[in-house]
XYZ file of C-alpha atoms in Angstrom:
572
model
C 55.913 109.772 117.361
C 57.640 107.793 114.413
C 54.550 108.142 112.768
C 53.476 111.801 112.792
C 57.442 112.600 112.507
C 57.434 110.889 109.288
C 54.629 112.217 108.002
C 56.125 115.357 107.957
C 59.210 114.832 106.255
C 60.395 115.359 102.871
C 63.488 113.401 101.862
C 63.830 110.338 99.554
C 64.305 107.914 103.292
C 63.037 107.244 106.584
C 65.839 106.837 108.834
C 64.986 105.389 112.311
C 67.547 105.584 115.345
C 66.716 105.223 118.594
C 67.592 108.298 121.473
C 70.265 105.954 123.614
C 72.506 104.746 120.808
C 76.274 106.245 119.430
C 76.712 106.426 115.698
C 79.593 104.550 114.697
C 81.585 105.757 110.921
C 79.840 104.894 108.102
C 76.516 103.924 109.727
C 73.971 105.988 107.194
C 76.006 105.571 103.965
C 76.236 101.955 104.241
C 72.347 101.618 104.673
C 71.605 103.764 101.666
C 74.580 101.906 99.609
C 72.737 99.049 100.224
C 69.022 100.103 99.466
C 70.254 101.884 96.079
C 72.419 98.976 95.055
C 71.276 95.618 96.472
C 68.174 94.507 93.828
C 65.194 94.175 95.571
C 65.822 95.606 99.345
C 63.370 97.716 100.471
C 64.307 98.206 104.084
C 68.277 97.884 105.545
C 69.147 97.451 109.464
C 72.579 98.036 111.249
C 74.640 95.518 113.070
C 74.021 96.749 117.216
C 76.717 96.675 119.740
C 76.456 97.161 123.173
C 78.852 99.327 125.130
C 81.704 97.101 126.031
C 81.829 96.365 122.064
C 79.942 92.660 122.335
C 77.434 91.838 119.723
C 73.979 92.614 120.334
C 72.449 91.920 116.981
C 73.343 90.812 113.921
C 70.194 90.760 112.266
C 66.830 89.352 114.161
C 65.395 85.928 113.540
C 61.638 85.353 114.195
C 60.291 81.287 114.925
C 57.449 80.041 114.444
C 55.368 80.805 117.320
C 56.097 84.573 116.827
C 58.869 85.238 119.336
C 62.404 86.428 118.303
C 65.685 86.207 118.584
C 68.543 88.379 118.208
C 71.084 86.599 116.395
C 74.517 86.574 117.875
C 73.727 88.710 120.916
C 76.497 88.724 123.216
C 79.003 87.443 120.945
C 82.290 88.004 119.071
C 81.255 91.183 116.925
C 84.452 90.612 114.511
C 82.940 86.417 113.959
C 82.700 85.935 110.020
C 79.124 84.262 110.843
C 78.046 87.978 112.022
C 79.403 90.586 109.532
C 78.139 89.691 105.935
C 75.030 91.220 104.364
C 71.995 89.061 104.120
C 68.259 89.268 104.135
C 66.464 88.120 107.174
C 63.668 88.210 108.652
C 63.628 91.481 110.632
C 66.256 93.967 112.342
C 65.828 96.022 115.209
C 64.301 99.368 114.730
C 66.901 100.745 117.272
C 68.478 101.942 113.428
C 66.316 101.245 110.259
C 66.447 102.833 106.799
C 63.348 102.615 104.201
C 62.315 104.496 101.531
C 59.376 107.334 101.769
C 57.438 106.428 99.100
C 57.301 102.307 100.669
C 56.915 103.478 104.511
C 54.254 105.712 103.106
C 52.510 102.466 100.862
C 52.905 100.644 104.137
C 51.480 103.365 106.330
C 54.547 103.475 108.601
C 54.502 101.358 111.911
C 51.012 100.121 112.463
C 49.420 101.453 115.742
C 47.873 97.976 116.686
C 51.448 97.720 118.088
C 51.381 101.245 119.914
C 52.730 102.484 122.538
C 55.932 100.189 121.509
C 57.644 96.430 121.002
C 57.198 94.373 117.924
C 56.147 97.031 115.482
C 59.567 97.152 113.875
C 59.315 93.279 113.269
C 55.589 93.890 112.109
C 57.243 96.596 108.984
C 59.552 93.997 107.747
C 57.008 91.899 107.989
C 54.697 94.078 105.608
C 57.995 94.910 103.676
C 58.376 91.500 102.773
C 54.545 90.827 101.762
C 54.924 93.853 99.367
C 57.762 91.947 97.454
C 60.473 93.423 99.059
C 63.641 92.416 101.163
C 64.693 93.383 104.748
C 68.580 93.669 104.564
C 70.864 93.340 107.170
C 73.791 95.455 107.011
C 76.688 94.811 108.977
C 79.127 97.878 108.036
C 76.747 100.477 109.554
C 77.811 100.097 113.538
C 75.400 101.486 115.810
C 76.142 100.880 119.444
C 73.220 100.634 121.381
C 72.631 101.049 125.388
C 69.806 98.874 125.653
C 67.090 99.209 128.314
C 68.044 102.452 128.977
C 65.120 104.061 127.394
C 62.053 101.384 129.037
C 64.050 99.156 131.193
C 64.079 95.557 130.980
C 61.538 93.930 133.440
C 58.885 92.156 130.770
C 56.445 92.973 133.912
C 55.958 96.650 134.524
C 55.806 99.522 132.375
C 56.278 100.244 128.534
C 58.538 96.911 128.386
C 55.362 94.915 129.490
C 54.006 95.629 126.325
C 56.608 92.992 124.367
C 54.662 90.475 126.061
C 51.957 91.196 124.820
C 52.377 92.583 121.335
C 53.979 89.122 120.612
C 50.757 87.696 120.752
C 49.246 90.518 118.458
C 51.936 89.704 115.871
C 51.526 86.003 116.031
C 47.773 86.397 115.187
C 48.138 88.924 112.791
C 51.005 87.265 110.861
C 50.468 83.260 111.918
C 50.218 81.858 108.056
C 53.965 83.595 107.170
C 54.871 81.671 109.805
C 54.105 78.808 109.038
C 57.090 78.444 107.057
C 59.056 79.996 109.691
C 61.354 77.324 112.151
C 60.493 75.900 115.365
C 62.211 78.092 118.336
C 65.519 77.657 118.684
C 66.098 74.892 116.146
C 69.221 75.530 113.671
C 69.536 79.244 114.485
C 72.769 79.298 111.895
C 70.230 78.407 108.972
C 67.501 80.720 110.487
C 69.631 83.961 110.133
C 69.945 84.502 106.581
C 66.664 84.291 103.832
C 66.894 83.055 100.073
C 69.486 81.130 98.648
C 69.154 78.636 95.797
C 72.557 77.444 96.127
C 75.242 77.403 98.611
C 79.185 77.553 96.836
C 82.737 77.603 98.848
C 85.488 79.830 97.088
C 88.854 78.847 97.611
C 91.380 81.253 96.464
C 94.923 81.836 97.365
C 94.159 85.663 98.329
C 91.719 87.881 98.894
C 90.693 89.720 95.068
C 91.853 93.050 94.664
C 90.202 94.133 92.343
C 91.742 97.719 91.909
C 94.753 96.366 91.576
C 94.899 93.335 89.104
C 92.623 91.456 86.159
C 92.782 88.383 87.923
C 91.377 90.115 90.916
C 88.562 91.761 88.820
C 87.680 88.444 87.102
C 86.703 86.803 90.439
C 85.417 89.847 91.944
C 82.899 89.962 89.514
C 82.138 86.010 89.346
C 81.038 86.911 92.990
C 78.673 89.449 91.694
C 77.286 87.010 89.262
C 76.604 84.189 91.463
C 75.272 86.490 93.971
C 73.127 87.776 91.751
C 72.142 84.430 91.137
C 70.785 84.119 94.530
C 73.878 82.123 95.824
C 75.096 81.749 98.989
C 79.027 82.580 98.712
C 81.813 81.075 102.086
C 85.264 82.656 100.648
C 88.453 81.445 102.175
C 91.564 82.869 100.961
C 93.605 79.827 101.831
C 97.428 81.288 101.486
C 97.069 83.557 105.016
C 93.589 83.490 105.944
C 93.632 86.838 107.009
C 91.109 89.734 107.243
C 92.295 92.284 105.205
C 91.593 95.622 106.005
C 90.224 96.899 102.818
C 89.205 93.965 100.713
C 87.828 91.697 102.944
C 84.745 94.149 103.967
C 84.272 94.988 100.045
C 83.302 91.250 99.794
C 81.157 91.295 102.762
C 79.045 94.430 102.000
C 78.141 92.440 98.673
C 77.149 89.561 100.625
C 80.387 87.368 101.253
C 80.680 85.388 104.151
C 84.589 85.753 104.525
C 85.994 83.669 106.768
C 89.609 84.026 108.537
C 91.802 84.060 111.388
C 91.234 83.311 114.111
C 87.873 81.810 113.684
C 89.146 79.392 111.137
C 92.717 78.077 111.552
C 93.081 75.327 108.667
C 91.311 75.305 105.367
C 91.942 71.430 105.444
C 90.399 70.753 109.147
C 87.369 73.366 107.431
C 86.647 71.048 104.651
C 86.808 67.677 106.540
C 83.464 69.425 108.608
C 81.695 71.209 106.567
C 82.716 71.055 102.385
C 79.700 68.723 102.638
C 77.357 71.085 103.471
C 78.054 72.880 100.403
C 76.194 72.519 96.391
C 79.620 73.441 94.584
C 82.938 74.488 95.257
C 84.783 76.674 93.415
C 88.648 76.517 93.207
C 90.632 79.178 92.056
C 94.418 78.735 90.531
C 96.014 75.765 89.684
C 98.780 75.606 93.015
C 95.517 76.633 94.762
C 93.279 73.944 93.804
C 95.717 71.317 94.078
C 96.040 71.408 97.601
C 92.519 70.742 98.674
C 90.700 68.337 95.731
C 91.863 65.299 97.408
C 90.195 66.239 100.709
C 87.284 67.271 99.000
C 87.072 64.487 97.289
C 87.199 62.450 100.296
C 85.117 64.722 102.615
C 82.675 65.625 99.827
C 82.090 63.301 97.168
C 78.408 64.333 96.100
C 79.465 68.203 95.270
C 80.681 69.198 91.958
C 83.856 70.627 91.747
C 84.348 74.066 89.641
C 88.341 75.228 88.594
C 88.692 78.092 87.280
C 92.789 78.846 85.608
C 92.452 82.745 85.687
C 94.591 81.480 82.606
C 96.671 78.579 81.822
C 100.090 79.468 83.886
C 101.892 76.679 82.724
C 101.589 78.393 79.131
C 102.748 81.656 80.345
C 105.501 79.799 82.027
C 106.416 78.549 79.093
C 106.326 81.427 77.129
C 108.586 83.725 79.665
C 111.252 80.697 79.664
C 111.822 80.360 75.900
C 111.982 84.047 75.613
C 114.489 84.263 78.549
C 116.424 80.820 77.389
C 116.076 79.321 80.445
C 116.080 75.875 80.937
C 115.692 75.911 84.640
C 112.272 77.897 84.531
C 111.343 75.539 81.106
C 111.481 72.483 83.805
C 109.662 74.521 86.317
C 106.444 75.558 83.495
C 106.544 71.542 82.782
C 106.098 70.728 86.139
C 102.615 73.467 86.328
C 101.531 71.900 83.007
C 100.938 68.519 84.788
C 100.115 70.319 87.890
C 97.441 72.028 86.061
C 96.315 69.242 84.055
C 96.195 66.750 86.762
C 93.376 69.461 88.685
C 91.269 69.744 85.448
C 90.684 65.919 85.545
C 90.325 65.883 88.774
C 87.579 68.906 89.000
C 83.988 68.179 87.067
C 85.075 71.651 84.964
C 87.299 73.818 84.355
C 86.725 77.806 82.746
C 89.278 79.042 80.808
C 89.469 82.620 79.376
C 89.394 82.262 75.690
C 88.419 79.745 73.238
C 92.427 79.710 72.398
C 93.047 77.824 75.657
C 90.508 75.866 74.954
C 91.246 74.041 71.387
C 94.884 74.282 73.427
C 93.779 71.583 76.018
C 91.841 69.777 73.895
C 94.771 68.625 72.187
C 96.570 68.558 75.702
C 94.089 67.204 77.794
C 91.537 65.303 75.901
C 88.295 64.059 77.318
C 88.438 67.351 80.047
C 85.415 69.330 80.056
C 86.442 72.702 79.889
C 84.298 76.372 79.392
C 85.157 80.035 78.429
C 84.087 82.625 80.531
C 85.826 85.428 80.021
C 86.929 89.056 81.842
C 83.990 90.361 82.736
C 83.707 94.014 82.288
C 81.045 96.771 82.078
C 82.073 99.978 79.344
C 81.879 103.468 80.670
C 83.082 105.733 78.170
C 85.185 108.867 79.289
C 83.847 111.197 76.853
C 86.821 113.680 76.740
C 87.042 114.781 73.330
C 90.123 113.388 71.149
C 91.523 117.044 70.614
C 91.845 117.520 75.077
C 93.290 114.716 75.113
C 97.134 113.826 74.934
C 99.620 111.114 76.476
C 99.946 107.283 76.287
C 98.627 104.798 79.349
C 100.274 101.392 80.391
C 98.305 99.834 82.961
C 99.099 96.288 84.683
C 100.067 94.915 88.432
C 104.026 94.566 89.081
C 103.637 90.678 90.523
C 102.991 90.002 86.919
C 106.539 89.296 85.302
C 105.091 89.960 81.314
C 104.595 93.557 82.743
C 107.390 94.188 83.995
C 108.958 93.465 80.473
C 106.218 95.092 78.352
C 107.256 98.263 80.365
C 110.869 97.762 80.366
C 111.016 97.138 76.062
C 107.950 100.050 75.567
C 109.983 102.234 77.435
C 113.749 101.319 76.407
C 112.753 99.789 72.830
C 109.430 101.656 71.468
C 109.091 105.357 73.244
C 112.409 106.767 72.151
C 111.220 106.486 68.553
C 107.715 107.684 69.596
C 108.902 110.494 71.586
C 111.151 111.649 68.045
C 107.982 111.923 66.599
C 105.470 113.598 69.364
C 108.015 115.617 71.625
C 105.347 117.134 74.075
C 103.993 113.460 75.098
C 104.426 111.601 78.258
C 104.189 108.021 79.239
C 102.126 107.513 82.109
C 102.908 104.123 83.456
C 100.018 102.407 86.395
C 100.510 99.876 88.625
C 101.430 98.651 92.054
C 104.637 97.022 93.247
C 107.264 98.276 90.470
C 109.945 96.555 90.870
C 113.629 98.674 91.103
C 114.713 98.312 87.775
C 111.577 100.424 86.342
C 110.760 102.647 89.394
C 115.275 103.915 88.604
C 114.922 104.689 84.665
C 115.367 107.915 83.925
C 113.542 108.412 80.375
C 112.502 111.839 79.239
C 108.676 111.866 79.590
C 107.954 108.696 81.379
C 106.039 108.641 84.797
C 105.552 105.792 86.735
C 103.029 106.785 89.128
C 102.258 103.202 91.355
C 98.568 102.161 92.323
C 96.350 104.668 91.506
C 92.920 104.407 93.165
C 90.724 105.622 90.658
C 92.200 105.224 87.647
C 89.190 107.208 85.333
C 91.182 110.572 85.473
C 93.919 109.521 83.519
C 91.905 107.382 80.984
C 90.272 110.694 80.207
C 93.056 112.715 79.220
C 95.260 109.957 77.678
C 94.386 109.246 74.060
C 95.601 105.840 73.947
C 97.194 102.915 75.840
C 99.647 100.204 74.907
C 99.822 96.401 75.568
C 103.428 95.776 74.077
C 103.706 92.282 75.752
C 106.406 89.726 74.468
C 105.170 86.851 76.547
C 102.151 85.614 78.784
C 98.573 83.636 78.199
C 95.037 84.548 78.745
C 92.983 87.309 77.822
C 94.900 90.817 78.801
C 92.679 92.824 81.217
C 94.986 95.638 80.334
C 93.369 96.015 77.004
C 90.072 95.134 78.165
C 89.926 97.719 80.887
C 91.213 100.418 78.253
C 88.187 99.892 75.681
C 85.883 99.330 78.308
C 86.715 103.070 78.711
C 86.717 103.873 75.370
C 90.179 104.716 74.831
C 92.091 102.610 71.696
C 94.720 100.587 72.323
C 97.776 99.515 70.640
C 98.657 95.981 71.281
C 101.016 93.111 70.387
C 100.970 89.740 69.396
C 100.553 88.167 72.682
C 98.258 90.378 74.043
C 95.701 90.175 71.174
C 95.877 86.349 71.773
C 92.660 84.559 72.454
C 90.857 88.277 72.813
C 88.544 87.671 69.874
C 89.597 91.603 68.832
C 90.872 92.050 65.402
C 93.253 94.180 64.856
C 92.135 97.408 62.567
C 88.991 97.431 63.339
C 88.876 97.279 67.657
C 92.578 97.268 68.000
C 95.590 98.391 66.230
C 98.433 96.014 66.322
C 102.120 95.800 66.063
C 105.094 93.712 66.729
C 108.740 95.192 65.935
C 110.102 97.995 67.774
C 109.557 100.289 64.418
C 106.113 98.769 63.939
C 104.630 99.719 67.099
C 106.336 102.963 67.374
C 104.487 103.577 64.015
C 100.798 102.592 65.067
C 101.080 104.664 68.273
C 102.000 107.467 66.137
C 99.841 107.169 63.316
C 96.957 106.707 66.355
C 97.577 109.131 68.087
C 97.353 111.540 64.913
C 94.516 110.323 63.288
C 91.330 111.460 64.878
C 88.591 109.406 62.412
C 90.948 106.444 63.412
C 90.763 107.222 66.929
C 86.880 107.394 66.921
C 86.331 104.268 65.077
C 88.745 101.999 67.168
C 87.185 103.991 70.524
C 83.454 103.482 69.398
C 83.782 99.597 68.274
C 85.730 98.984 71.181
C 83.021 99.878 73.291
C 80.258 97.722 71.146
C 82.844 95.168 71.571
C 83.307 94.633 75.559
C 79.401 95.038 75.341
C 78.905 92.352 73.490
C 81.374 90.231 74.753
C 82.802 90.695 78.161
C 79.563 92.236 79.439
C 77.793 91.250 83.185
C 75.097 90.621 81.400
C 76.179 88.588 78.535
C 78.563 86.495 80.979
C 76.135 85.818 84.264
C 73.804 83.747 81.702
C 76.371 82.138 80.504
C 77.639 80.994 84.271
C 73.947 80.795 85.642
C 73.474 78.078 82.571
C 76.708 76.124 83.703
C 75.987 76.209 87.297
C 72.556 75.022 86.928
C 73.950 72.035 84.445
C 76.186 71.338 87.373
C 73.755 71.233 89.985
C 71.643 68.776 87.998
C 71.475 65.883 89.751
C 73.076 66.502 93.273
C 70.591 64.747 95.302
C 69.348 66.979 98.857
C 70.857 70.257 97.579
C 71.512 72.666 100.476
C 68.571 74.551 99.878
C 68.362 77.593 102.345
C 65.306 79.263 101.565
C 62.688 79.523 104.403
């Protein structure tokens, strides 16, 4: 029946789902997100449920001898173990997606298996010997009332068949096997294909990537190493909670996520099993702090990454001197040592720009240290210059330089501005404003919070402004804007360590009257406009790129790797 019905149809899929199941949100999106976007897979399978909401598969695993198992049946559906995506070696075809063109190369489900029972496993099978992966997707939910349709006694009737198309499969596929395991023998390893590598993240939250540069930098580290075909455990150590949104954005990638309750300390999870791992990545200073001692002790053999997101003892620094504080200059010396003491501690640590780096070279001599930038990919907005109008600030509230860039752009800068181009507005982005900039009451500002999709405004704004007076690292703020193609005006600070130069990808300006002036002359000036725009774009290419960055980090991790003896290989 699945046969001649697919013969007859004419969309870009094959989507198979069994009579007795209930679609759950989501379910048919997810598998074609994952086909169109996950390099390689050429068929994707849902996580099943059974009625009272129990796990009934996440994924199947087949031994040696043929038979198979469905992996985590009748077990905690919300378990971190169960609700990544991974490739294995089948899933059930209770709800399958594939494309035409392969099920057609394939010739479908192959009727040695008829009337029913092993055929599914038989297609992944052939989808695997044609190059291709079998994906298991855990965000399409299917809930499936099993037995319903041929019953459950091995010995009578259609389900009889299982029996004995076991035995067809085991012939017909009995070399793959070979390198399949023994039944029943370390199930855990036996449910996810591929991996070079195997890396625990340890960051204080979970990235939001919408919301902050930080956020995007690791989010698309992940990318990179998955990509990479690494194995990725993220703990976000400072709650350990599932969040709602974020956490399932990691695990659709291929994230195992782990949280409350199934783990309960981050300590207790590194004493059993930071040994397992080939590298461990640690993300913040206060972050990493905590744990390298008990990594140390519980893992000695595996090379320990840190990565800054930038060097906060510097921005501490910085915001102190500027506010003349001598309480907060005590509190940036005590993250300077904090910092330090982790980057001797760790086997290396990535900074953002090669600023920071001749920085601790002279602070912390004999530490090897990397750049690896933001990592961005450009998508110009083509709006033309003339429909566009307006100035952009983006940049997350829980960063303190914001909140002052916004405060002295909108107090200091935009009066002057505003003398000069009456009908513009200042559209100000970003979640958690704090009171004093949500209350002022400046003709032509609008503070609109966390946007969602930000692209909208970047196409009708005709430039954005970085006016920082204090911070460290490379500014996503002005990243994100060229990335977009829209010019930015910037200051001192936030042209640090960037590798822009100003005039030619970047206009910048420091006094109140100076950056009034370059904002003005910008926004007037369409030839000035285009130039900026277009070599903006050629630079986040060429520098901040996916592309240009995942070699970089493939190069370091493999350097890293060299020599750790019995590397957690999990590749059948």
């Amino acid at each position: 029946n699945c046969n001649f019905a697919a013969s007859t149809a004419r969309g870009k899929y094959i989507y198979l789902l069994n009579n007795d199941t209930q679609v759950l949100p989501g379910f048919l999106d997810e598998l074609v997100q994952t086909i169109e976007t996950e390099p390689g897979a050429g068929m994707a399978g849902s996580k099943l449920l059974y009625p009272d909401g129990s796990l009934q598969e996440a994924g199947g695993i087949v031994w040696r001898d043929g038979s198979a198992w469905n992996y985590g049946r009748g077990g905690a559906a919300d378990r971190p173990s169960y609700n990544y995506m991974r490739e294995v070696d089948y899933c059930s075809g209770c709800s399958l997606l594939i494309s035409k063109d392969l099920w057609d190369k394939l010739g479908g489900f192959d009727a040695h298996f008829a009337p029913a029972y092993y055929e599914d496993t038989d297609l992944a099978f052939a989808v695997r010997a044609a190059g291709f992966k079998v994906i298991y997707q855990p965000l399409s939910r299917i809930i499936h009332d099993e037995g319903s349709s041929s019953g459950t006694d091995l010995t009578a009737g259609v389900k009889a068949y299982q029996v004995e198309n076991q035995k067809k499969f085991y012939d017909k596929w009995r070399d793959a096997l070979l390198n399949h395991r023994p039944n029943g023998q370390e199930p855990e390893k036996a449910a996810s294909r591929g991996g070079k590598f195997k890396l625990l993240l340890i960051d204080s939250v979970t990235p939001t990537p919408e919301e902050d540069a930080g956020s995007l930098r690791i989010f698309n580290m992940i990318r990179m190493i998955l990509s990479m075909d690494g194995k990725i455990t993220f703990i976000p150590e400072d709650n350990i909670a599932f969040m709602e949104e974020h956490t399932p954005a990691l695990q659709r990638l291929g994230v195992e996520c782990l949280y409350y309750p199934y783990i309960k300390s981050v300590n207790s999870f590194i004493k059993n099993h930071a040994s397992e791992y080939d590298l461990i990545l640690l993300v913040r200073g206060p972050t990493a702090k905590k744990y390298t001692d008990q990594i140390r002790k519980y893992a000695p053999g595996v090379p320990l990454l840190f990565d800054t997101q930038d060097l906060h003892y510097l921005r501490m620094q910085r915001q102190a001197k500027f506010g003349g504080s001598s309480r907060a200059l005590t509190e940036a010396e005590a993250m300077r040592k904090l910092e330090l003491s982790v980057m001797r501690d760790t086997d290396c640590t990535l900074v953002v720009s090669s600023f920071e780096r001749e920085l601790l070279g002279r602070e912390a001599p004999g530490v090897r240290c990397e750049v690896l930038p933001l990592f961005m990919e450009t998508e110009a907005l083509t709006t033309p210059f003339e429909e566009r109008r307006d100035i952009l600030f983006i940049g997350g509230f829980r960063h303190p330089p914001n909140v002052d860039a916004v405060m002295h752009f909108a107090k200091d800068i935009w009066p002057l501005v505003k003398a000069e181009i009456p009908d513009a507005a200042f559209h100000v982005i970003g979640a958690e404003a704090p009171p004093e900039i949500k209350s002022l009451t400046i003709d032509g500002l609008v503070i609109h919070g966390h946007v969602p999709d930000i692209k909208p405004l970047f196409a009708r704004c005709r430039l954005s402004v970085a006016p920082l007076r204090f911070g460290a690292g490379v500014k996503g703020k002005v990243g994100t804007s060229l990335a977009y193609g829209l010019p930015c005006v910037v200051s001192p600070i936030a042209l640090e360590g960037s590798g822009l130069k100003a005039g030619e990808t970047v206009l910048e300006a420091e006094t109140p009257a100076q950056y009034a002036a370059q904002v003005v002359r910008l926004y007037r000036d369409k030839a000035l406009w285009r130039t900026l725009s277009q070599n903006g774009l050629r630079f986040i290419d060429e520098t901040y790129s996916i592309d240009v960055n995942a070699r970089k980090l493939q190069h370091l991790i493999d350097d890293l790797l060299i020599g750790r003896s019995g590397a957690n290989q999990i590749s059948m």
